Short mmCIF file of C-alpha atoms in Angstrom, two decimals:
data_model
loop_
_atom_site.label_atom_id
_atom_site.label_comp_id
_atom_site.label_asym_id
_atom_site.label_seq_id
_atom_site.Cartn_x
_atom_site.Cartn_y
_atom_site.Cartn_z
CA UNK L 50 142.90 116.58 104.29
CA UNK L 51 145.64 115.44 106.65
CA UNK L 52 143.20 114.65 109.46
CA UNK L 53 140.99 112.65 107.13
CA UNK L 54 143.95 110.63 105.80
CA UNK L 55 145.11 109.89 109.34
CA UNK L 56 141.61 108.74 110.23
CA UNK L 57 141.54 106.40 107.19
CA UNK L 58 144.95 104.96 108.10
CA UNK L 59 143.88 104.45 111.72
CA UNK L 60 140.63 102.68 110.83
CA UNK L 61 141.99 100.63 107.94
CA UNK L 62 145.07 99.34 109.70
CA UNK L 63 143.34 99.01 113.10
CA UNK L 64 145.79 101.31 114.87
CA UNK L 65 145.26 102.52 118.43
CA UNK L 66 147.11 105.73 117.64
CA UNK L 67 148.33 107.20 114.40
CA UNK L 68 150.58 110.11 113.50
CA UNK L 69 152.34 111.56 110.50
CA UNK L 70 155.24 109.10 110.73
CA UNK L 71 152.92 106.25 109.66
CA UNK L 72 154.43 104.27 106.75
CA UNK L 73 154.64 100.80 105.25
CA UNK L 74 157.84 100.36 107.25
CA UNK L 75 156.25 101.16 110.62
CA UNK L 76 152.73 99.79 110.15
CA UNK L 77 152.50 96.00 110.27
CA UNK L 78 149.08 95.73 108.60
CA UNK L 79 149.98 98.03 105.72
CA UNK L 80 150.57 95.18 103.26
CA UNK L 81 149.62 94.81 99.60
CA UNK L 82 145.96 94.08 100.36
CA UNK L 83 145.98 97.00 102.79
CA UNK L 84 147.38 99.22 100.05
CA UNK L 85 144.57 98.31 97.65
CA UNK L 86 141.96 98.91 100.38
CA UNK L 87 143.64 102.22 101.15
CA UNK L 88 143.31 103.23 97.50
CA UNK L 89 139.59 102.41 97.54
CA UNK L 90 139.12 104.57 100.66
CA UNK L 91 141.17 107.50 99.31
CA UNK L 92 139.46 107.46 95.91
CA UNK L 93 136.05 107.41 97.57
CA UNK L 94 136.81 110.05 100.19
CA UNK L 95 138.49 112.53 97.85
CA UNK L 96 136.51 111.68 94.70
CA UNK L 97 139.52 111.03 92.51
CA UNK L 98 141.16 108.19 90.61
CA UNK L 99 144.72 107.20 91.49
CA UNK L 100 147.00 105.81 88.80
CA UNK L 101 148.88 102.57 89.60
CA UNK L 102 152.24 104.37 89.36
CA UNK L 103 151.03 106.89 91.96
CA UNK L 104 149.86 104.04 94.17
CA UNK L 105 153.30 102.42 93.85
CA UNK L 106 154.82 105.58 95.31
CA UNK L 107 152.43 105.87 98.26
CA UNK L 108 154.59 104.27 100.94
CA UNK L 109 153.92 106.67 103.82
CA UNK L 110 151.53 109.31 105.15
CA UNK L 111 153.78 112.01 103.65
CA UNK L 112 153.69 110.29 100.22
CA UNK L 113 149.88 110.12 100.35
CA UNK L 114 149.54 113.82 101.17
CA UNK L 115 152.04 114.80 98.48
CA UNK L 116 150.24 112.81 95.80
CA UNK L 117 146.75 113.85 96.90
CA UNK L 118 147.74 117.52 96.81
CA UNK L 119 149.01 117.18 93.24
CA UNK L 120 145.86 115.31 92.20
CA UNK L 121 143.47 117.74 93.90
CA UNK L 122 145.32 120.81 92.58
CA UNK L 123 145.11 119.35 89.08
CA UNK L 124 141.41 118.68 89.60
CA UNK L 125 140.62 122.23 90.71
CA UNK L 126 142.58 123.63 87.76
CA UNK L 127 140.84 121.25 85.38
CA UNK N 138 158.38 68.06 69.74
CA UNK N 139 156.53 64.75 69.48
CA UNK N 140 153.14 66.50 69.47
CA UNK N 141 154.18 68.54 66.46
CA UNK N 142 156.41 65.96 64.75
CA UNK N 143 159.49 68.16 65.08
CA UNK N 144 162.74 66.56 63.99
CA UNK N 145 165.34 67.23 66.74
CA UNK N 146 167.92 67.78 64.02
CA UNK N 147 165.95 70.80 62.83
CA UNK N 148 166.57 72.81 66.01
CA UNK N 149 169.21 75.47 65.39
CA UNK N 150 169.19 77.22 68.76
CA UNK N 151 168.34 75.95 72.24
CA UNK N 152 167.73 78.53 74.97
CA UNK N 153 167.22 77.56 78.60
CA UNK N 154 165.76 80.19 80.93
CA UNK N 155 166.04 79.44 84.63
CA UNK N 156 167.27 80.65 87.98
CA UNK N 157 167.37 77.09 89.30
CA UNK N 158 169.76 75.56 86.79
CA UNK N 159 171.06 72.01 87.35
CA UNK N 160 174.65 72.98 88.10
CA UNK N 161 176.68 76.10 88.73
CA UNK N 162 178.97 74.74 86.01
CA UNK N 163 178.19 73.69 83.30
CA UNK N 164 175.25 75.62 81.89
CA UNK N 165 172.16 73.42 81.58
CA UNK N 166 171.44 74.14 77.90
CA UNK N 167 174.27 71.97 76.50
CA UNK N 168 173.19 69.16 78.85
CA UNK N 169 169.65 69.46 77.50
CA UNK N 170 170.97 69.51 73.91
CA UNK N 171 172.50 66.10 74.55
CA UNK N 172 169.55 64.68 76.48
CA UNK N 173 167.09 65.76 73.79
CA UNK N 174 169.24 64.30 71.02
CA UNK N 175 169.80 67.60 69.27
CA UNK N 176 172.78 67.78 66.90
CA UNK N 177 176.11 69.16 68.10
CA UNK N 178 175.79 72.08 65.72
CA UNK N 179 172.93 73.36 67.90
CA UNK N 180 173.77 76.64 69.60
CA UNK N 181 172.76 76.15 73.25
CA UNK N 182 172.94 78.63 76.10
CA UNK N 183 171.39 79.49 79.45
CA UNK N 184 169.60 82.72 80.29
CA UNK N 185 168.94 83.81 83.86
CA UNK N 186 166.23 86.17 85.07
CA UNK N 187 163.36 86.00 87.54
CA UNK N 188 159.68 86.41 86.79
CA UNK N 189 160.33 88.66 83.79
CA UNK N 190 162.41 85.88 82.26
CA UNK N 191 160.04 84.42 79.69
CA UNK N 192 159.34 87.75 78.01
CA UNK N 193 163.08 88.42 77.81
CA UNK N 194 163.85 84.89 76.58
CA UNK N 195 161.11 85.07 73.97
CA UNK N 196 162.61 88.30 72.64
CA UNK N 197 165.98 86.53 72.45
CA UNK N 198 164.41 83.60 70.62
CA UNK N 199 162.75 85.97 68.14
CA UNK N 200 166.05 87.78 67.61
CA UNK N 201 167.86 84.53 66.80
CA UNK N 202 164.99 83.30 64.61
CA UNK N 203 165.28 86.49 62.58
CA UNK N 204 168.92 85.73 61.71
CA UNK N 205 169.89 84.10 58.42
CA UNK N 206 170.25 80.30 58.64
CA UNK N 207 168.36 80.08 61.94
CA UNK N 208 164.98 78.49 61.32
CA UNK N 209 163.96 77.00 64.64
CA UNK N 210 164.66 78.10 68.20
CA UNK N 211 163.61 75.89 71.11
CA UNK N 212 163.03 77.91 74.27
CA UNK N 213 162.88 75.83 77.44
CA UNK N 214 161.90 77.59 80.66
CA UNK N 215 162.00 75.65 83.92
CA UNK N 216 161.96 76.58 87.59
CA UNK N 217 162.03 74.47 90.75
CA UNK N 218 161.51 77.07 93.45
CA UNK N 219 160.50 74.32 95.88
CA UNK N 220 164.26 73.76 96.22
CA UNK N 221 165.05 77.34 97.17
CA UNK N 222 162.12 78.25 99.44
CA UNK N 223 162.24 77.37 103.13
CA UNK N 224 159.41 74.90 103.89
CA UNK N 225 158.68 76.71 107.15
CA UNK N 226 158.41 80.08 105.43
CA UNK N 227 154.75 81.01 105.94
CA UNK N 228 155.02 83.86 103.44
CA UNK N 229 156.75 82.27 100.46
CA UNK N 230 156.29 78.49 100.75
CA UNK N 231 152.52 78.51 99.96
CA UNK N 232 153.08 80.90 97.10
CA UNK N 233 155.57 79.23 94.78
CA UNK N 234 155.21 76.24 92.45
CA UNK N 235 157.50 74.29 90.13
CA UNK N 236 156.93 74.18 86.38
CA UNK N 237 158.60 73.91 83.01
CA UNK N 238 157.50 74.94 79.54
CA UNK N 239 158.79 74.40 76.01
CA UNK N 240 158.19 76.94 73.25
CA UNK N 241 159.26 76.43 69.66
CA UNK N 242 159.77 79.58 67.62
CA UNK N 243 160.01 79.20 63.83
CA UNK N 244 161.08 81.61 61.17
CA UNK N 245 158.08 82.70 59.14
CA UNK N 246 155.90 85.54 57.98
CA UNK N 247 154.08 86.08 61.27
CA UNK N 248 153.66 89.84 61.37
CA UNK N 249 155.18 92.26 63.82
CA UNK N 250 156.02 91.48 67.42
CA UNK N 251 157.10 94.13 69.87
CA UNK N 252 159.01 93.85 73.15
CA UNK N 253 159.58 96.46 75.84
CA UNK N 254 162.29 95.26 78.23
CA UNK N 255 163.31 97.24 81.32
CA UNK N 256 165.59 96.93 84.36
CA UNK N 257 166.07 98.70 87.69
CA UNK N 258 168.89 97.17 89.70
CA UNK N 259 168.36 99.67 92.53
CA UNK N 260 165.77 97.11 93.67
CA UNK N 261 168.33 94.29 93.88
CA UNK N 262 167.41 93.38 97.45
CA UNK N 263 163.65 93.03 96.87
CA UNK N 264 163.95 89.38 95.76
CA UNK N 265 167.29 87.79 96.52
CA UNK N 266 169.26 84.71 97.53
CA UNK N 267 172.04 86.43 99.43
CA UNK N 268 174.96 84.01 99.22
CA UNK N 269 176.62 82.74 96.08
CA UNK N 270 179.68 84.18 94.44
CA UNK N 271 179.68 87.79 95.60
CA UNK N 272 179.04 86.63 99.17
CA UNK N 273 180.75 83.22 99.20
CA UNK N 274 178.91 80.34 100.86
CA UNK N 275 180.10 79.48 104.37
CA UNK N 276 178.67 77.84 107.50
CA UNK N 277 176.64 80.98 108.32
CA UNK N 278 174.84 80.61 105.00
CA UNK N 279 172.74 77.83 106.56
CA UNK N 280 171.65 79.83 109.61
CA UNK N 281 167.91 80.56 109.45
CA UNK N 282 166.64 84.06 109.98
CA UNK N 283 163.00 84.66 110.93
CA UNK N 284 161.17 87.97 110.82
CA UNK N 285 157.90 89.07 112.40
CA UNK N 286 155.86 88.18 109.27
CA UNK N 287 156.65 84.48 109.58
CA UNK N 288 159.21 84.72 106.79
CA UNK N 289 161.98 82.20 107.43
CA UNK N 290 165.00 81.74 105.21
CA UNK N 291 168.70 81.08 105.29
CA UNK N 292 171.15 82.81 102.99
CA UNK N 293 170.87 80.08 100.34
CA UNK N 294 167.08 80.37 100.20
CA UNK N 295 164.96 82.99 98.56
CA UNK N 296 163.96 86.14 100.39
CA UNK N 297 161.25 88.42 99.05
CA UNK N 298 160.17 91.82 100.35
CA UNK N 299 156.56 91.59 99.23
CA UNK N 300 155.78 95.29 99.58
CA UNK N 301 158.86 96.35 97.62
CA UNK N 302 157.83 94.04 94.78
CA UNK N 303 154.21 95.18 95.01
CA UNK N 304 155.18 98.86 94.88
CA UNK N 305 157.53 98.19 91.97
CA UNK N 306 154.93 96.28 89.97
CA UNK N 307 152.28 98.91 90.68
CA UNK N 308 154.61 101.66 89.51
CA UNK N 309 155.97 99.96 86.40
CA UNK N 310 153.73 97.28 84.93
CA UNK N 311 150.47 99.05 83.97
CA UNK N 312 152.45 102.03 82.69
CA UNK N 313 154.56 99.79 80.43
CA UNK N 314 151.44 98.05 79.12
CA UNK N 315 149.99 101.46 78.24
CA UNK N 316 153.30 102.34 76.59
CA UNK N 317 153.04 99.16 74.51
CA UNK N 318 149.60 100.22 73.29
CA UNK N 319 151.05 103.60 72.26
CA UNK N 320 154.21 102.20 70.64
CA UNK N 321 152.29 99.64 68.58
CA UNK N 322 149.31 101.88 67.87
CA UNK N 323 147.21 98.99 69.12
CA UNK N 324 144.42 100.08 71.48
CA UNK N 325 144.10 97.79 74.48
CA UNK N 326 140.51 96.94 73.59
CA UNK N 327 141.82 95.33 70.40
CA UNK N 328 144.02 92.94 72.39
CA UNK N 329 142.56 89.44 72.69
CA UNK N 330 144.46 88.24 75.76
CA UNK N 331 146.43 89.93 78.49
CA UNK N 332 148.66 87.38 80.22
CA UNK N 333 150.29 88.47 83.47
CA UNK N 334 153.03 86.79 85.44
CA UNK N 335 151.08 84.89 88.10
CA UNK N 336 152.23 86.71 91.22
CA UNK N 337 149.28 88.25 93.03
CA UNK N 338 145.78 88.09 91.61
CA UNK N 339 144.47 90.96 93.70
CA UNK N 340 147.20 93.15 92.25
CA UNK N 341 146.84 92.12 88.60
CA UNK N 342 143.02 92.31 88.83
CA UNK N 343 143.57 95.86 90.04
CA UNK N 344 145.80 96.53 87.00
CA UNK N 345 143.06 95.18 84.74
CA UNK N 346 140.52 97.49 86.34
CA UNK N 347 142.79 100.52 86.02
CA UNK N 348 143.62 99.63 82.40
CA UNK N 349 139.86 99.27 81.71
CA UNK N 350 140.63 95.88 80.14
CA UNK N 351 138.03 93.12 79.83
CA UNK N 352 138.65 90.79 82.81
CA UNK N 353 137.24 87.87 80.80
CA UNK N 354 140.34 88.17 78.64
CA UNK N 355 142.83 87.83 81.49
CA UNK N 356 143.62 84.16 82.22
CA UNK N 357 144.86 82.88 85.58
CA UNK N 358 146.34 79.58 86.71
CA UNK N 359 147.83 80.79 90.03
CA UNK N 360 145.03 78.99 91.90
CA UNK N 361 146.41 75.63 90.71
CA UNK N 362 150.10 76.13 90.07
CA UNK N 363 151.07 79.07 92.25
CA UNK N 364 153.81 81.51 91.28
CA UNK N 365 156.10 79.52 89.00
CA UNK N 366 158.45 82.45 88.33
CA UNK N 367 159.45 82.88 84.69
CA UNK N 368 157.40 79.89 83.52
CA UNK N 369 154.12 81.38 84.71
CA UNK N 370 153.33 83.33 81.52
CA UNK N 371 153.71 80.37 79.10
CA UNK N 372 152.16 77.98 81.66
CA UNK N 373 149.09 80.25 81.84
CA UNK N 374 148.84 80.24 78.04
CA UNK N 375 149.14 76.44 77.91
CA UNK N 376 146.76 75.70 80.77
CA UNK N 377 144.11 78.39 80.18
CA UNK N 378 144.17 79.30 76.49
CA UNK N 379 144.81 75.99 74.76
CA UNK N 380 141.18 75.67 73.68
CA UNK N 381 140.47 79.40 73.46
CA UNK N 382 143.34 80.86 71.45
CA UNK N 383 142.39 81.54 67.84
CA UNK N 384 144.69 82.00 64.88
CA UNK N 385 145.67 85.66 64.68
CA UNK N 386 144.86 86.47 68.31
CA UNK N 387 146.81 89.43 69.70
CA UNK N 388 148.39 88.71 73.06
CA UNK N 389 150.13 91.01 75.50
CA UNK N 390 152.41 89.27 78.00
CA UNK N 391 153.72 91.02 81.11
CA UNK N 392 156.49 89.58 83.28
CA UNK N 393 157.96 91.35 86.31
CA UNK N 394 160.09 90.46 89.30
CA UNK N 395 163.59 89.97 90.68
CA UNK N 396 166.26 92.31 89.44
CA UNK N 397 164.19 94.34 89.44
CA UNK N 398 163.31 93.51 85.88
CA UNK N 399 160.17 93.72 83.78
CA UNK N 400 159.12 93.09 80.22
CA UNK N 401 155.99 93.43 78.10
CA UNK N 402 155.54 91.67 74.76
CA UNK N 403 152.88 92.14 72.08
CA UNK N 404 152.66 89.00 69.96
CA UNK N 405 150.31 87.81 67.23
CA UNK N 406 149.61 84.11 67.58
CA UNK N 407 149.78 82.72 64.06
CA UNK N 408 149.84 78.95 63.40
CA UNK N 409 150.27 78.40 67.13
CA UNK N 410 149.90 74.88 68.47
CA UNK N 411 149.54 74.43 72.25
CA UNK N 412 150.11 71.03 73.85
CA UNK N 413 148.22 69.99 77.01
CA UNK N 414 149.76 70.54 80.42
CA UNK N 415 151.31 67.43 81.98
CA UNK N 416 150.98 67.36 85.78
CA UNK N 417 153.30 65.39 88.01
#
């Protein structure tokens, strides 16, 4: 999952290199439009639906992984 | 008042919502009371909030209108952000507009109205004019600061961290609208109009999609008037719904912004008269 998320971040925000420190603070192109595009990519890749309040908390790579894990765990339980 | 033949003497309470008031002292509301020819027994006061302001002010107007001996409350909401945005600010200057609205609230048997009003001052710095009373104005207040996004402002002009506001709105606004549907027992598909503060259409369209609300029932005027802060909700109603609003329509209004502060109102529009927008 982590590799796939890094790949999405790299492609979406046109980064030459990407690592786990990637965040809204460090990535210039990660703006509000970028965030909505990121949501579209994540929902498509992981076949899930993110709630707006979850999206509002996704400010970094670590946030994305944390939220995706909760969503995917819930999905497998469901 | 002319459109509806309202006698100025019949106004009991005058509320003025703004963050760009005429003077630091006095409040603008008493000045407006005099200029509008309202009697001296009119209660007049200013209210100050950002883009959530109209929803808050409307709740205040409703509260006063529910008191004995208060029959009419005039709520004036006006913002001139062109005076507090740096003209060279590539981020904020194209975004904001100036506008003013007047809403008359009368006592009557209009059914239930519900307000959810929230605050989170931990986000104080997301939208801010830095200097004022806490940080007194001095010569440095006029020094412009520019960041890599093209955002230019001095300490007497508005600064907005767009992502902070976006994350805040994403986290709070749709959830509070859902909460309103639960509190009122009113499913969202029974709501006739959902009127958002006109901040970012991509964002509010996204809210609409996530709320599974009919996008045809979400009016916008941001393309013509920009973000007019607290006036944007009533301006959208006046400019977009004047010919569409029917008696008894259920409206949800959502305002959100500086503070951080947000409010959602569920109102039934009974005997509602909307005057045309006047453009200057």
